[in-house]
PDB file of C-alpha atoms in Angstrom:
ATOM      1  CA  MET A 255     -12.184  23.654  35.394  1.00 65.00           C
ATOM      2  CA  GLN A 256     -15.684  22.348  34.779  1.00 72.00           C
ATOM      3  CA  PRO A 257     -15.719  19.945  31.735  1.00 82.00           C
ATOM      4  CA  GLN A 258     -17.652  21.343  28.797  1.00 91.00           C
ATOM      5  CA  CYS A 259     -18.573  17.958  27.342  1.00 96.00           C
ATOM      6  CA  ASN A 260     -19.164  14.376  28.345  1.00 98.00           C
ATOM      7  CA  LEU A 261     -17.714  11.271  26.728  1.00 98.00           C
ATOM      8  CA  ILE A 262     -19.148   7.909  25.814  1.00 98.00           C
ATOM      9  CA  ILE A 263     -16.548   5.195  25.217  1.00 98.00           C
ATOM     10  CA  ASP A 264     -16.722   1.467  24.543  1.00 97.00           C
ATOM     11  CA  SER A 265     -15.092  -1.494  26.243  1.00 97.00           C
ATOM     12  CA  CYS A 266     -12.956  -2.303  23.199  1.00 96.00           C
ATOM     13  CA  CYS A 267     -10.587   0.475  24.281  1.00 96.00           C
ATOM     14  CA  ASP A 268      -9.160  -2.147  26.716  1.00 96.00           C
ATOM     15  CA  LEU A 269      -8.079   0.398  29.297  1.00 95.00           C
ATOM     16  CA  PRO A 270      -8.081  -0.518  33.000  1.00 94.00           C
ATOM     17  CA  PHE A 271     -11.510   0.097  34.550  1.00 95.00           C
ATOM     18  CA  GLU A 272     -10.123   2.511  37.118  1.00 95.00           C
ATOM     19  CA  VAL A 273      -8.766   4.744  34.329  1.00 94.00           C
ATOM     20  CA  VAL A 274     -12.157   5.249  32.653  1.00 96.00           C
ATOM     21  CA  ASN A 275     -14.369   5.145  35.750  1.00 96.00           C
ATOM     22  CA  ARG A 276     -14.802   8.917  35.853  1.00 95.00           C
ATOM     23  CA  PRO A 277     -17.777  11.310  36.227  1.00 95.00           C
ATOM     24  CA  GLY A 278     -19.070  12.291  32.789  1.00 96.00           C
ATOM     25  CA  VAL A 279     -17.550   9.246  31.081  1.00 98.00           C
ATOM     26  CA  GLU A 280     -19.995   6.436  30.220  1.00 98.00           C
ATOM     27  CA  LEU A 281     -18.716   2.998  29.306  1.00 98.00           C
ATOM     28  CA  LEU A 282     -20.668   0.922  26.786  1.00 98.00           C
ATOM     29  CA  GLU A 283     -19.954  -2.781  27.206  1.00 97.00           C
ATOM     30  CA  PHE A 284     -19.663  -5.060  24.207  1.00 97.00           C
ATOM     31  CA  THR A 285     -20.905  -8.645  24.583  1.00 97.00           C
ATOM     32  CA  TYR A 286     -19.083 -11.928  24.231  1.00 97.00           C
ATOM     33  CA  ILE A 287     -20.703 -15.354  24.134  1.00 97.00           C
ATOM     34  CA  ASP A 288     -19.224 -18.639  25.333  1.00 96.00           C
ATOM     35  CA  SER A 289     -20.571 -22.042  26.297  1.00 96.00           C
ATOM     36  CA  GLU A 290     -22.088 -20.587  29.456  1.00 95.00           C
ATOM     37  CA  GLY A 291     -24.014 -17.820  27.665  1.00 97.00           C
ATOM     38  CA  ALA A 292     -23.659 -14.090  27.018  1.00 96.00           C
ATOM     39  CA  HIS A 293     -21.420 -11.852  29.124  1.00 97.00           C
ATOM     40  CA  SER A 294     -20.648  -8.133  29.213  1.00 96.00           C
ATOM     41  CA  ASP A 295     -17.114  -6.977  28.578  1.00 97.00           C
ATOM     42  CA  ASP A 296     -16.841  -4.919  31.777  1.00 97.00           C
ATOM     43  CA  LEU A 297     -13.055  -4.460  31.643  1.00 97.00           C
ATOM     44  CA  TYR A 298     -12.483  -7.446  33.899  1.00 97.00           C
ATOM     45  CA  GLN A 299     -14.709  -6.450  36.771  1.00 97.00           C
ATOM     46  CA  SER A 300     -16.458  -9.844  36.784  1.00 96.00           C
ATOM     47  CA  ILE A 301     -13.695 -12.176  35.571  1.00 97.00           C
ATOM     48  CA  THR A 302      -9.900 -11.968  35.572  1.00 97.00           C
ATOM     49  CA  ALA A 303      -7.893 -11.791  32.390  1.00 97.00           C
ATOM     50  CA  HIS A 304      -6.082 -14.973  33.383  1.00 97.00           C
ATOM     51  CA  ASP A 305      -9.295 -16.895  33.898  1.00 98.00           C
ATOM     52  CA  PHE A 306     -10.756 -15.720  30.590  1.00 98.00           C
ATOM     53  CA  PHE A 307      -7.714 -16.648  28.533  1.00 97.00           C
ATOM     54  CA  GLN A 308      -7.179 -19.913  30.408  1.00 97.00           C
ATOM     55  CA  ARG A 309     -10.637 -20.960  29.303  1.00 97.00           C
ATOM     56  CA  MET A 310      -9.588 -20.270  25.710  1.00 95.00           C
ATOM     57  CA  ARG A 311      -6.467 -22.361  26.218  1.00 95.00           C
ATOM     58  CA  ASP A 312      -8.736 -25.127  27.498  1.00 96.00           C
ATOM     59  CA  GLY A 313     -10.762 -25.081  24.298  1.00 94.00           C
ATOM     60  CA  GLU A 314     -13.349 -22.347  24.678  1.00 95.00           C
ATOM     61  CA  GLU A 315     -14.070 -20.466  21.442  1.00 92.00           C
ATOM     62  CA  PRO A 316     -16.066 -17.383  22.406  1.00 95.00           C
ATOM     63  CA  SER A 317     -17.824 -15.257  19.826  1.00 93.00           C
ATOM     64  CA  THR A 318     -18.771 -11.559  20.041  1.00 94.00           C
ATOM     65  CA  SER A 319     -21.562  -9.219  19.049  1.00 93.00           C
ATOM     66  CA  GLN A 320     -21.626  -5.520  18.276  1.00 92.00           C
ATOM     67  CA  LEU A 321     -23.329  -2.892  20.394  1.00 95.00           C
ATOM     68  CA  SER A 322     -27.091  -3.304  20.166  1.00 95.00           C
ATOM     69  CA  ILE A 323     -29.578  -0.616  19.114  1.00 97.00           C
ATOM     70  CA  PRO A 324     -31.264  -0.543  22.572  1.00 97.00           C
ATOM     71  CA  VAL A 325     -27.915  -0.076  24.355  1.00 97.00           C
ATOM     72  CA  LEU A 326     -27.018   2.809  22.063  1.00 98.00           C
ATOM     73  CA  GLN A 327     -30.510   4.333  22.298  1.00 98.00           C
ATOM     74  CA  ASP A 328     -30.439   4.283  26.075  1.00 98.00           C
ATOM     75  CA  ALA A 329     -26.932   5.780  26.302  1.00 98.00           C
ATOM     76  CA  PHE A 330     -27.646   8.505  23.735  1.00 98.00           C
ATOM     77  CA  GLN A 331     -30.964   9.397  25.333  1.00 98.00           C
ATOM     78  CA  ARG A 332     -29.241   9.801  28.709  1.00 98.00           C
ATOM     79  CA  ALA A 333     -26.698  12.087  27.046  1.00 97.00           C
ATOM     80  CA  ILE A 334     -29.448  14.202  25.496  1.00 97.00           C
ATOM     81  CA  ASP A 335     -31.428  14.335  28.735  1.00 97.00           C
ATOM     82  CA  SER A 336     -28.319  15.524  30.605  1.00 96.00           C
ATOM     83  CA  GLY A 337     -28.224  18.647  28.462  1.00 95.00           C
ATOM     84  CA  ILE A 338     -24.416  18.366  28.244  1.00 97.00           C
ATOM     85  CA  PRO A 339     -22.833  18.086  24.773  1.00 98.00           C
ATOM     86  CA  THR A 340     -21.518  14.522  24.379  1.00 98.00           C
ATOM     87  CA  VAL A 341     -19.042  12.733  22.128  1.00 98.00           C
ATOM     88  CA  PHE A 342     -19.007   8.980  21.532  1.00 98.00           C
ATOM     89  CA  LEU A 343     -15.530   7.646  20.674  1.00 98.00           C
ATOM     90  CA  CYS A 344     -16.320   4.421  18.822  1.00 98.00           C
ATOM     91  CA  PHE A 345     -14.377   1.246  18.002  1.00 95.00           C
ATOM     92  CA  SER A 346     -13.078   1.162  14.391  1.00 96.00           C
ATOM     93  CA  SER A 347     -15.799   0.925  11.757  1.00 95.00           C
ATOM     94  CA  ALA A 348     -13.490  -1.317   9.721  1.00 93.00           C
ATOM     95  CA  LEU A 349     -13.702  -4.009  12.416  1.00 92.00           C
ATOM     96  CA  SER A 350     -17.255  -3.653  13.710  1.00 91.00           C
ATOM     97  CA  GLY A 351     -20.655  -2.478  12.544  1.00 93.00           C
ATOM     98  CA  SER A 352     -21.225  -0.627  15.808  1.00 95.00           C
ATOM     99  CA  TYR A 353     -20.154   2.733  14.362  1.00 97.00           C
ATOM    100  CA  ASP A 354     -22.719   2.594  11.537  1.00 97.00           C
ATOM    101  CA  VAL A 355     -25.463   1.581  13.973  1.00 97.00           C
ATOM    102  CA  ALA A 356     -24.415   4.353  16.373  1.00 98.00           C
ATOM    103  CA  VAL A 357     -24.631   6.977  13.611  1.00 98.00           C
ATOM    104  CA  MET A 358     -28.093   5.720  12.632  1.00 98.00           C
ATOM    105  CA  VAL A 359     -29.345   5.863  16.246  1.00 98.00           C
ATOM    106  CA  ARG A 360     -27.757   9.282  16.798  1.00 98.00           C
ATOM    107  CA  ASP A 361     -29.396  10.686  13.667  1.00 98.00           C
ATOM    108  CA  GLN A 362     -32.810   9.442  14.719  1.00 97.00           C
ATOM    109  CA  LEU A 363     -32.555  10.900  18.202  1.00 98.00           C
ATOM    110  CA  VAL A 364     -31.128  14.241  17.040  1.00 97.00           C
ATOM    111  CA  GLU A 365     -33.992  14.521  14.551  1.00 96.00           C
ATOM    112  CA  GLU A 366     -36.356  14.215  17.506  1.00 96.00           C
ATOM    113  CA  ASN A 367     -34.190  16.547  19.619  1.00 96.00           C
ATOM    114  CA  PRO A 368     -32.776  19.133  17.193  1.00 95.00           C
ATOM    115  CA  ASP A 369     -31.069  21.159  19.902  1.00 94.00           C
ATOM    116  CA  ALA A 370     -29.054  18.186  21.182  1.00 96.00           C
ATOM    117  CA  GLU A 371     -25.268  18.143  20.747  1.00 97.00           C
ATOM    118  CA  LEU A 372     -24.406  14.507  20.261  1.00 98.00           C
ATOM    119  CA  TYR A 373     -21.466  13.375  18.116  1.00 98.00           C
ATOM    120  CA  VAL A 374     -20.117   9.996  17.048  1.00 98.00           C
ATOM    121  CA  VAL A 375     -16.433   9.634  16.108  1.00 98.00           C
ATOM    122  CA  ASP A 376     -14.966   6.637  14.301  1.00 98.00           C
ATOM    123  CA  THR A 377     -11.623   6.249  16.102  1.00 98.00           C
ATOM    124  CA  LYS A 378     -10.321   3.952  13.345  1.00 97.00           C
ATOM    125  CA  LEU A 379      -8.577   2.163  16.218  1.00 97.00           C
ATOM    126  CA  ALA A 380      -9.124  -0.944  18.320  1.00 95.00           C
ATOM    127  CA  SER A 381      -8.067  -2.481  21.596  1.00 95.00           C
ATOM    128  CA  VAL A 382      -4.889  -1.055  23.102  1.00 95.00           C
ATOM    129  CA  ALA A 383      -4.417   1.048  19.983  1.00 96.00           C
ATOM    130  CA  GLU A 384      -7.678   2.749  20.915  1.00 97.00           C
ATOM    131  CA  ALA A 385      -6.493   3.123  24.506  1.00 96.00           C
ATOM    132  CA  PRO A 386      -4.168   6.175  24.170  1.00 95.00           C
ATOM    133  CA  LEU A 387      -6.783   8.072  22.181  1.00 97.00           C
ATOM    134  CA  VAL A 388      -9.448   7.499  24.847  1.00 97.00           C
ATOM    135  CA  TYR A 389      -6.991   8.123  27.690  1.00 95.00           C
ATOM    136  CA  GLU A 390      -5.862  11.424  26.204  1.00 96.00           C
ATOM    137  CA  ALA A 391      -9.401  12.416  25.235  1.00 97.00           C
ATOM    138  CA  ILE A 392     -10.421  12.179  28.879  1.00 97.00           C
ATOM    139  CA  ARG A 393      -7.447  14.346  29.804  1.00 95.00           C
ATOM    140  CA  GLN A 394      -8.253  16.917  27.098  1.00 96.00           C
ATOM    141  CA  ARG A 395     -11.890  16.955  28.191  1.00 96.00           C
ATOM    142  CA  ASP A 396     -10.828  17.706  31.736  1.00 94.00           C
ATOM    143  CA  LYS A 397      -8.685  20.546  30.386  1.00 94.00           C
ATOM    144  CA  GLY A 398     -11.755  22.180  28.839  1.00 94.00           C
ATOM    145  CA  LEU A 399     -12.284  21.028  25.244  1.00 96.00           C
ATOM    146  CA  THR A 400     -15.825  21.576  23.999  1.00 97.00           C
ATOM    147  CA  ALA A 401     -17.679  18.733  22.234  1.00 97.00           C
ATOM    148  CA  LYS A 402     -16.989  20.209  18.789  1.00 97.00           C
ATOM    149  CA  GLU A 403     -13.329  20.699  19.676  1.00 97.00           C
ATOM    150  CA  MET A 404     -13.167  17.122  20.946  1.00 98.00           C
ATOM    151  CA  VAL A 405     -14.520  15.810  17.654  1.00 98.00           C
ATOM    152  CA  ALA A 406     -11.954  17.803  15.676  1.00 98.00           C
ATOM    153  CA  TRP A 407      -9.163  16.709  18.041  1.00 98.00           C
ATOM    154  CA  ALA A 408     -10.084  12.994  17.901  1.00 98.00           C
ATOM    155  CA  GLU A 409     -10.519  12.932  14.132  1.00 97.00           C
ATOM    156  CA  GLU A 410      -6.974  14.213  13.759  1.00 97.00           C
ATOM    157  CA  ALA A 411      -5.312  12.490  16.726  1.00 97.00           C
ATOM    158  CA  ARG A 412      -6.484   9.024  15.589  1.00 97.00           C
ATOM    159  CA  TYR A 413      -3.894   9.067  12.800  1.00 96.00           C
ATOM    160  CA  PHE A 414      -0.980   9.565  15.191  1.00 95.00           C
ATOM    161  CA  VAL A 415      -1.469   6.431  17.285  1.00 96.00           C
ATOM    162  CA  ASP A 416       1.112   3.833  16.322  1.00 96.00           C
ATOM    163  CA  ALA A 417       0.829   0.164  17.307  1.00 96.00           C
ATOM    164  CA  LEU A 418       2.361  -3.218  16.623  1.00 97.00           C
ATOM    165  CA  PHE A 419       0.762  -6.475  17.775  1.00 94.00           C
ATOM    166  CA  MET A 420       2.176  -9.970  18.005  1.00 94.00           C
ATOM    167  CA  VAL A 421      -0.220 -12.916  18.162  1.00 90.00           C
ATOM    168  CA  GLU A 422       0.448 -16.597  18.760  1.00 84.00           C
ATOM    169  CA  ASP A 423      -1.327 -17.553  15.529  1.00 72.00           C
ATOM    170  CA  LEU A 424      -3.969 -16.208  13.190  1.00 66.00           C
ATOM    171  CA  GLU A 425      -6.676 -18.831  13.702  1.00 66.00           C
ATOM    172  CA  ALA A 426      -8.833 -16.820  16.092  1.00 58.00           C
ATOM    173  CA  LEU A 427      -8.689 -13.785  13.792  1.00 62.00           C
ATOM    174  CA  ARG A 428      -9.608 -16.000  10.822  1.00 61.00           C
ATOM    175  CA  ARG A 429     -12.518 -17.549  12.718  1.00 60.00           C
ATOM    176  CA  GLY A 430     -13.871 -14.107  13.537  1.00 51.00           C
ATOM    177  CA  GLY A 431     -13.578 -12.910   9.928  1.00 53.00           C
ATOM    178  CA  ARG A 432     -10.940 -10.272  10.699  1.00 51.00           C
ATOM    179  CA  ILE A 433      -8.378 -11.625   8.224  1.00 56.00           C
ATOM    180  CA  PRO A 434      -8.626 -13.842   5.110  1.00 56.00           C
ATOM    181  CA  SER A 435      -8.328 -17.611   5.519  1.00 59.00           C
ATOM    182  CA  THR A 436      -5.422 -17.710   3.062  1.00 56.00           C
ATOM    183  CA  ILE A 437      -3.292 -15.478   5.303  1.00 58.00           C
ATOM    184  CA  ALA A 438      -4.121 -17.516   8.392  1.00 56.00           C
ATOM    185  CA  TYR A 439      -3.320 -20.760   6.558  1.00 57.00           C
ATOM    186  CA  ALA A 440       0.050 -19.463   5.350  1.00 54.00           C
ATOM    187  CA  GLY A 441       0.934 -18.198   8.820  1.00 54.00           C
ATOM    188  CA  GLY A 442       0.128 -21.556  10.368  1.00 56.00           C
ATOM    189  CA  LYS A 443       2.195 -23.504   7.867  1.00 54.00           C
ATOM    190  CA  LEU A 444       5.208 -21.265   8.350  1.00 61.00           C
ATOM    191  CA  ASP A 445       5.073 -21.676  12.159  1.00 64.00           C
ATOM    192  CA  VAL A 446       5.795 -18.018  12.829  1.00 78.00           C
ATOM    193  CA  LYS A 447       4.468 -15.341  15.157  1.00 84.00           C
ATOM    194  CA  PRO A 448       2.457 -12.855  13.062  1.00 85.00           C
ATOM    195  CA  LEU A 449       2.962  -9.106  13.547  1.00 91.00           C
ATOM    196  CA  LEU A 450       0.025  -6.842  12.794  1.00 91.00           C
ATOM    197  CA  THR A 451      -0.808  -3.151  12.897  1.00 94.00           C
ATOM    198  CA  ILE A 452      -3.904  -0.988  12.362  1.00 94.00           C
ATOM    199  CA  ASP A 453      -3.708   1.080   9.210  1.00 94.00           C
ATOM    200  CA  ALA A 454      -5.048   4.574   8.529  1.00 93.00           C
ATOM    201  CA  GLU A 455      -8.418   3.122   7.574  1.00 94.00           C
ATOM    202  CA  GLY A 456      -8.728   1.248  10.848  1.00 95.00           C
ATOM    203  CA  LYS A 457      -8.112  -2.211   9.363  1.00 92.00           C
ATOM    204  CA  LEU A 458      -5.880  -4.923  10.737  1.00 87.00           C
ATOM    205  CA  THR A 459      -2.850  -5.352   8.493  1.00 86.00           C
ATOM    206  CA  LEU A 460      -0.209  -8.085   8.593  1.00 84.00           C
ATOM    207  CA  THR A 461       3.154  -6.301   8.546  1.00 88.00           C
ATOM    208  CA  GLY A 462       5.603  -9.097   9.173  1.00 86.00           C
ATOM    209  CA  VAL A 463       6.457 -12.235  11.106  1.00 86.00           C
ATOM    210  CA  ALA A 464       8.797 -13.254  13.868  1.00 89.00           C
ATOM    211  CA  ARG A 465      10.627 -16.560  14.200  1.00 86.00           C
ATOM    212  CA  GLY A 466       9.644 -17.230  17.796  1.00 87.00           C
ATOM    213  CA  ARG A 467       8.375 -15.059  20.638  1.00 90.00           C
ATOM    214  CA  LYS A 468      11.812 -13.977  21.831  1.00 94.00           C
ATOM    215  CA  LYS A 469      12.623 -12.455  18.470  1.00 94.00           C
ATOM    216  CA  GLY A 470       9.098 -11.090  18.251  1.00 95.00           C
ATOM    217  CA  LEU A 471       9.484  -9.175  21.496  1.00 97.00           C
ATOM    218  CA  LYS A 472      12.743  -7.721  20.194  1.00 97.00           C
ATOM    219  CA  GLN A 473      10.929  -6.622  17.045  1.00 97.00           C
ATOM    220  CA  LEU A 474       8.200  -4.958  19.080  1.00 97.00           C
ATOM    221  CA  ALA A 475      10.782  -3.041  21.098  1.00 97.00           C
ATOM    222  CA  ASP A 476      12.732  -2.047  17.988  1.00 97.00           C
ATOM    223  CA  TYR A 477       9.527  -0.846  16.343  1.00 96.00           C
ATOM    224  CA  TYR A 478       8.903   1.568  19.214  1.00 96.00           C
ATOM    225  CA  LEU A 479      12.506   2.707  19.469  1.00 95.00           C
ATOM    226  CA  LYS A 480      12.725   3.449  15.730  1.00 95.00           C
ATOM    227  CA  ARG A 481       9.347   5.189  15.411  1.00 93.00           C
ATOM    228  CA  ARG A 482       8.952   7.110  18.666  1.00 91.00           C
ATOM    229  CA  ASP A 483       9.215  10.893  18.749  1.00 82.00           C
ATOM    230  CA  VAL A 484      12.877  11.458  19.571  1.00 79.00           C
ATOM    231  CA  ASN A 485      12.094  15.061  20.496  1.00 77.00           C
ATOM    232  CA  GLU A 486      10.182  13.821  23.542  1.00 73.00           C
ATOM    233  CA  PRO A 487      12.591  12.930  26.377  1.00 68.00           C
ATOM    234  CA  SER A 488       9.796  11.002  28.072  1.00 69.00           C
ATOM    235  CA  SER A 489       6.892   9.399  26.265  1.00 84.00           C
ATOM    236  CA  GLN A 490       4.026   7.117  27.230  1.00 89.00           C
ATOM    237  CA  VAL A 491       4.119   3.507  26.067  1.00 95.00           C
ATOM    238  CA  ILE A 492       1.142   1.243  26.473  1.00 96.00           C
ATOM    239  CA  ILE A 493       1.903  -2.479  26.632  1.00 97.00           C
ATOM    240  CA  GLY A 494      -1.175  -4.602  26.181  1.00 97.00           C
ATOM    241  CA  ASP A 495      -1.205  -8.348  26.702  1.00 97.00           C
ATOM    242  CA  ALA A 496      -3.464 -11.368  26.640  1.00 97.00           C
ATOM    243  CA  ASP A 497      -2.287 -13.058  29.834  1.00 97.00           C
ATOM    244  CA  CYS A 498       1.461 -13.234  29.181  1.00 96.00           C
ATOM    245  CA  PRO A 499       2.965 -11.223  32.112  1.00 96.00           C
ATOM    246  CA  LYS A 500       6.525 -12.551  31.678  1.00 97.00           C
ATOM    247  CA  ASP A 501       6.588 -11.245  28.103  1.00 97.00           C
ATOM    248  CA  VAL A 502       5.331  -7.861  29.317  1.00 97.00           C
ATOM    249  CA  GLU A 503       8.255  -7.618  31.712  1.00 97.00           C
ATOM    250  CA  ARG A 504      10.695  -8.680  29.009  1.00 97.00           C
ATOM    251  CA  LEU A 505       9.323  -6.132  26.529  1.00 97.00           C
ATOM    252  CA  ARG A 506       9.489  -3.400  29.157  1.00 97.00           C
ATOM    253  CA  GLU A 507      13.149  -4.203  29.799  1.00 97.00           C
ATOM    254  CA  LEU A 508      13.992  -4.141  26.086  1.00 97.00           C
ATOM    255  CA  ILE A 509      12.326  -0.767  25.605  1.00 97.00           C
ATOM    256  CA  ARG A 510      13.900   0.715  28.723  1.00 96.00           C
ATOM    257  CA  LYS A 511      17.384  -0.282  27.496  1.00 95.00           C
ATOM    258  CA  GLY A 512      16.857   1.851  24.413  1.00 94.00           C
ATOM    259  CA  HIS A 513      14.830   4.626  26.041  1.00 93.00           C
ATOM    260  CA  GLU A 514      15.147   5.221  29.760  1.00 91.00           C
ATOM    261  CA  GLY A 515      12.477   7.930  29.641  1.00 89.00           C
ATOM    262  CA  ALA A 516       9.688   5.602  28.537  1.00 92.00           C
ATOM    263  CA  LEU A 517       6.613   5.839  30.785  1.00 92.00           C
ATOM    264  CA  PHE A 518       4.655   2.579  30.874  1.00 94.00           C
ATOM    265  CA  LEU A 519       0.932   1.974  31.122  1.00 91.00           C
ATOM    266  CA  GLU A 520      -0.082  -1.656  31.112  1.00 88.00           C
ATOM    267  CA  SER A 521      -3.417  -2.964  29.892  1.00 93.00           C
ATOM    268  CA  SER A 522      -4.992  -6.392  29.588  1.00 95.00           C
ATOM    269  CA  ILE A 523      -6.610  -7.292  26.273  1.00 97.00           C
ATOM    270  CA  GLY A 524     -10.333  -7.466  27.029  1.00 97.00           C
ATOM    271  CA  PRO A 525     -12.651 -10.443  26.458  1.00 97.00           C
ATOM    272  CA  VAL A 526     -14.151  -9.086  23.220  1.00 95.00           C
ATOM    273  CA  ILE A 527     -10.841  -8.364  21.514  1.00 94.00           C
ATOM    274  CA  GLY A 528      -9.349 -11.408  23.263  1.00 94.00           C
ATOM    275  CA  SER A 529     -11.977 -13.634  21.653  1.00 93.00           C
ATOM    276  CA  HIS A 530     -10.465 -12.692  18.265  1.00 89.00           C
ATOM    277  CA  VAL A 531      -6.747 -12.646  19.060  1.00 90.00           C
ATOM    278  CA  GLY A 532      -6.477 -15.487  21.564  1.00 91.00           C
ATOM    279  CA  PRO A 533      -4.145 -15.865  24.535  1.00 95.00           C
ATOM    280  CA  GLY A 534      -0.553 -14.740  24.215  1.00 94.00           C
ATOM    281  CA  MET A 535      -1.084 -11.590  22.190  1.00 95.00           C
ATOM    282  CA  ILE A 536       1.156  -8.676  23.180  1.00 97.00           C
ATOM    283  CA  ALA A 537       1.277  -5.160  21.765  1.00 97.00           C
ATOM    284  CA  VAL A 538       3.241  -1.939  22.009  1.00 97.00           C
ATOM    285  CA  VAL A 539       1.319   1.303  21.437  1.00 97.00           C
ATOM    286  CA  PHE A 540       2.484   4.918  21.453  1.00 95.00           C
ATOM    287  CA  TRP A 541       2.001   8.317  19.866  1.00 94.00           C
ATOM    288  CA  GLY A 542       3.924   8.410  16.610  1.00 92.00           C
ATOM    289  CA  SER A 543       3.954  10.023  13.176  1.00 90.00           C
ATOM    290  CA  ASP A 544       0.959  10.607  10.905  1.00 93.00           C
ATOM    291  CA  LYS A 545      -0.153   7.264   9.462  1.00 92.00           C
ATOM    292  CA  ARG A 546      -1.588   9.032   6.433  1.00 90.00           C
ATOM    293  CA  GLU A 547       1.940   9.798   5.299  1.00 85.00           C
ATOM    294  CA  GLY A 548       2.409   6.125   4.533  1.00 72.00           C
ATOM    295  CA  LEU A 549      -0.497   6.011   2.054  1.00 65.00           C
ATOM    296  CA  SER A 550       0.326   5.467  -1.600  1.00 61.00           C
ATOM    297  CA  VAL A 551      -0.314   8.254  -4.063  1.00 57.00           C
ATOM    298  CA  ALA A 552      -3.359   6.377  -5.386  1.00 64.00           C
ATOM    299  CA  ASP A 553      -4.796   5.979  -1.880  1.00 67.00           C
ATOM    300  CA  ARG A 554      -4.227   9.661  -1.124  1.00 61.00           C
ATOM    301  CA  ILE A 555      -6.099  10.613  -4.262  1.00 61.00           C
ATOM    302  CA  ALA A 556      -8.951   8.273  -3.322  1.00 69.00           C
ATOM    303  CA  ARG A 557      -9.154   9.783   0.170  1.00 64.00           C
ATOM    304  CA  ARG A 558      -9.232  13.300  -1.278  1.00 66.00           C
ATOM    305  CA  VAL A 559     -12.019  12.312  -3.721  1.00 70.00           C
ATOM    306  CA  LYS A 560     -13.997  10.917  -0.777  1.00 69.00           C
ATOM    307  CA  GLY A 561     -13.409  14.102   1.173  1.00 63.00           C
ATOM    308  CA  ALA A 562     -11.429  12.245   3.884  1.00 56.00           C
ATOM    309  CA  GLU A 563      -8.592  14.758   3.900  1.00 51.00           C
TER     310      GLU A 563
END
């Protein structure tokens, strides 16, 4: 079946390059900056995950920048010139300004090209939590979804991606402004392994702590086993890591003991996300229940007032 739309994705989905290197799928590369200058996050085509994170272990403190206006203009203009309706699945607006810039650029170009079908979707996800949405979007595109159908699908599906992350410490996230300094300070003093998730608004949220990595891996496995869809005999599990392969193997074993039908896809945390989480991060990601169900009554009212539901 001939695809009825094209996709634009960004490198913060942290999928393997070979998964997204498909006709009709354009990858926009975020930038990270270290002591040697600016580099493109090309999903580890020009540097290995081990080498990147080893440099952080050796003292490198890379910073990142959002997608630039020229990069977005060029990509969107190519999409318009192709004549094929296109959807951009963008990194969470709660963690980057790229979504707002993308909407601004899209609006300008569509005003100049009123017949163009070009859409921008805030995935409200990041890193390996964004991965299953992008992975499945490519599959649904290949099955024939139109651009408008893809937008509707993605704006609903984003709430059903469940994820739990464990990081070595919170310093890199604090340095990048992703969490408050008070939380990072408390985590450091307690000498624990922080556990985080991405909430329905696309924000990083501290959900708990683990006393050591071994217990943390057990908590990650238990999180999946308790929250997975028990009606699915086999389900896809994405394990993302920041250069900790032994922990990946251990987590896989723990999950398989509780669910023999788990299907694993592994992914390395990319340089842009890696700059903020540091080496040693590990995550379990899967399709789960609707995250909006966990909102408080007050938050649900606020979302309805804003027209978000």
